[in-house]
Amino acid sequence: MFILLRPGCALKDRARILRAIEEAGLAVQVSEGHHRIVIGVVGEEDLLRGVALETFPGVESVIRLRPPYRLAARETHPDESVVAVGPTRIGGGNLAILAGPCAVEEEEQFLAAAQAVKAAGANLLRGGAYKPRTSPYDFRGLGAPGLAILRSVSREVGLPVVTEAMDTRHLDQVAQHADMIQIGTRNMQNYPLLEAAGRARMPVLLKRGRACTVSEWLCAAEYVLDAGNPSVVLCERGLVSFDPAVRNHLDLSCVPLVKRLSHLPIVVDPSHGTGRRDLVPAMARAAVAAGADGVMLEVHPRPEQALSDAQQAILPEELEALVPELRAIQEILRRHPVRIA
Ligand code: PEP
Ligand code: MN
């Protein structure tokens, strides 16, 4: 930690700052320049958590060197984490293809979608039983009966399944029927839900809040990790955009950034990230090229009949064409590993 003092900081104010740091059990190094004085704090800066140094007279700014998340940080965990969801591995050079319809609509639709995505090469099935919708009059999912369909179809096709839990009240139910719990963009900062997911002892797919920074996202992951659950996968799904041409603005630059800051695997959802079926394949390829550990794709056997997110669902045959392209891109990266600076 560095503390920059105001020009002309009184000696008594400086002494007070130094005393507060030393009383917290830390050492100081004072650098006196021609115009300004900087205090370097040596030791574990967490010891100063309860000391609001910014409020001390004479302090201009405080630069903290440790990120506000710990367990999610690469510096505390240099090796990349690999998250197991049934037989599927996310991270560590494996390519995860999470695919399926936006929502479980009825058994026949979900089974057809699941069989199609499995045949196309997906290794994790997706589908929502509890759907967060902007308008309450839109299809909000089948709820508990949807979870039962999800479980039976997942068993029938032999793919692990991820589905969203919107509420702590549904978490146990979701955990019993799925192999991975999804926390949606709207709930990324629902701290009781994150803590409950942390206690659930099952992998968590944590979507990035639609207007959240990478640091806030990693802090949200920290809640799950801190509650005792090490199996967190991050999912970039686009940020609010000023441009109505796309539903969201897909932030692919966060992929190498997250890789640098964290050991957690990261996947990208270009379906919600663009909201446009025609843009999904290109952004999926770009995501893998950027170093993502996988992609999440909405696939529907009859998009024109989909009850939610019809405009962004790709067809099973589009997934089938895309999967070998994604694997080819990943193979290039394997042969020419990308440096995480
Ligand atoms: C979803 O994946 O179905 C979903 C609702 O995603 P998001 O939370 O990213 O909008
Ligand atoms: Mn959707």
XYZ file of C-alpha atoms and ligand atoms in Angstrom, residues 102 126 131-132 164 182 184-186 207 237 269 272 296 298, ligand 1:
25
model
C -32.953 -20.866 -23.413
C -28.249 -26.017 -20.642
C -36.416 -17.799 -16.152
C -35.702 -14.218 -15.130
C -30.353 -21.198 -13.239
C -26.191 -21.022 -12.857
C -27.712 -15.204 -13.818
C -26.581 -11.733 -14.745
C -29.345 -10.089 -12.712
C -22.581 -14.908 -15.115
C -22.513 -12.642 -21.344
C -22.065 -16.683 -23.911
C -27.041 -13.288 -24.746
C -22.429 -21.265 -23.833
C -28.574 -21.207 -27.039
C -29.720 -17.580 -19.522
O -28.582 -18.049 -19.666
O -30.740 -18.185 -19.830
C -29.865 -16.211 -18.989
C -31.043 -15.761 -18.567
O -28.730 -15.541 -19.004
P -28.346 -14.090 -18.399
O -28.509 -14.204 -16.927
O -26.938 -13.934 -18.855
O -29.282 -13.085 -19.036
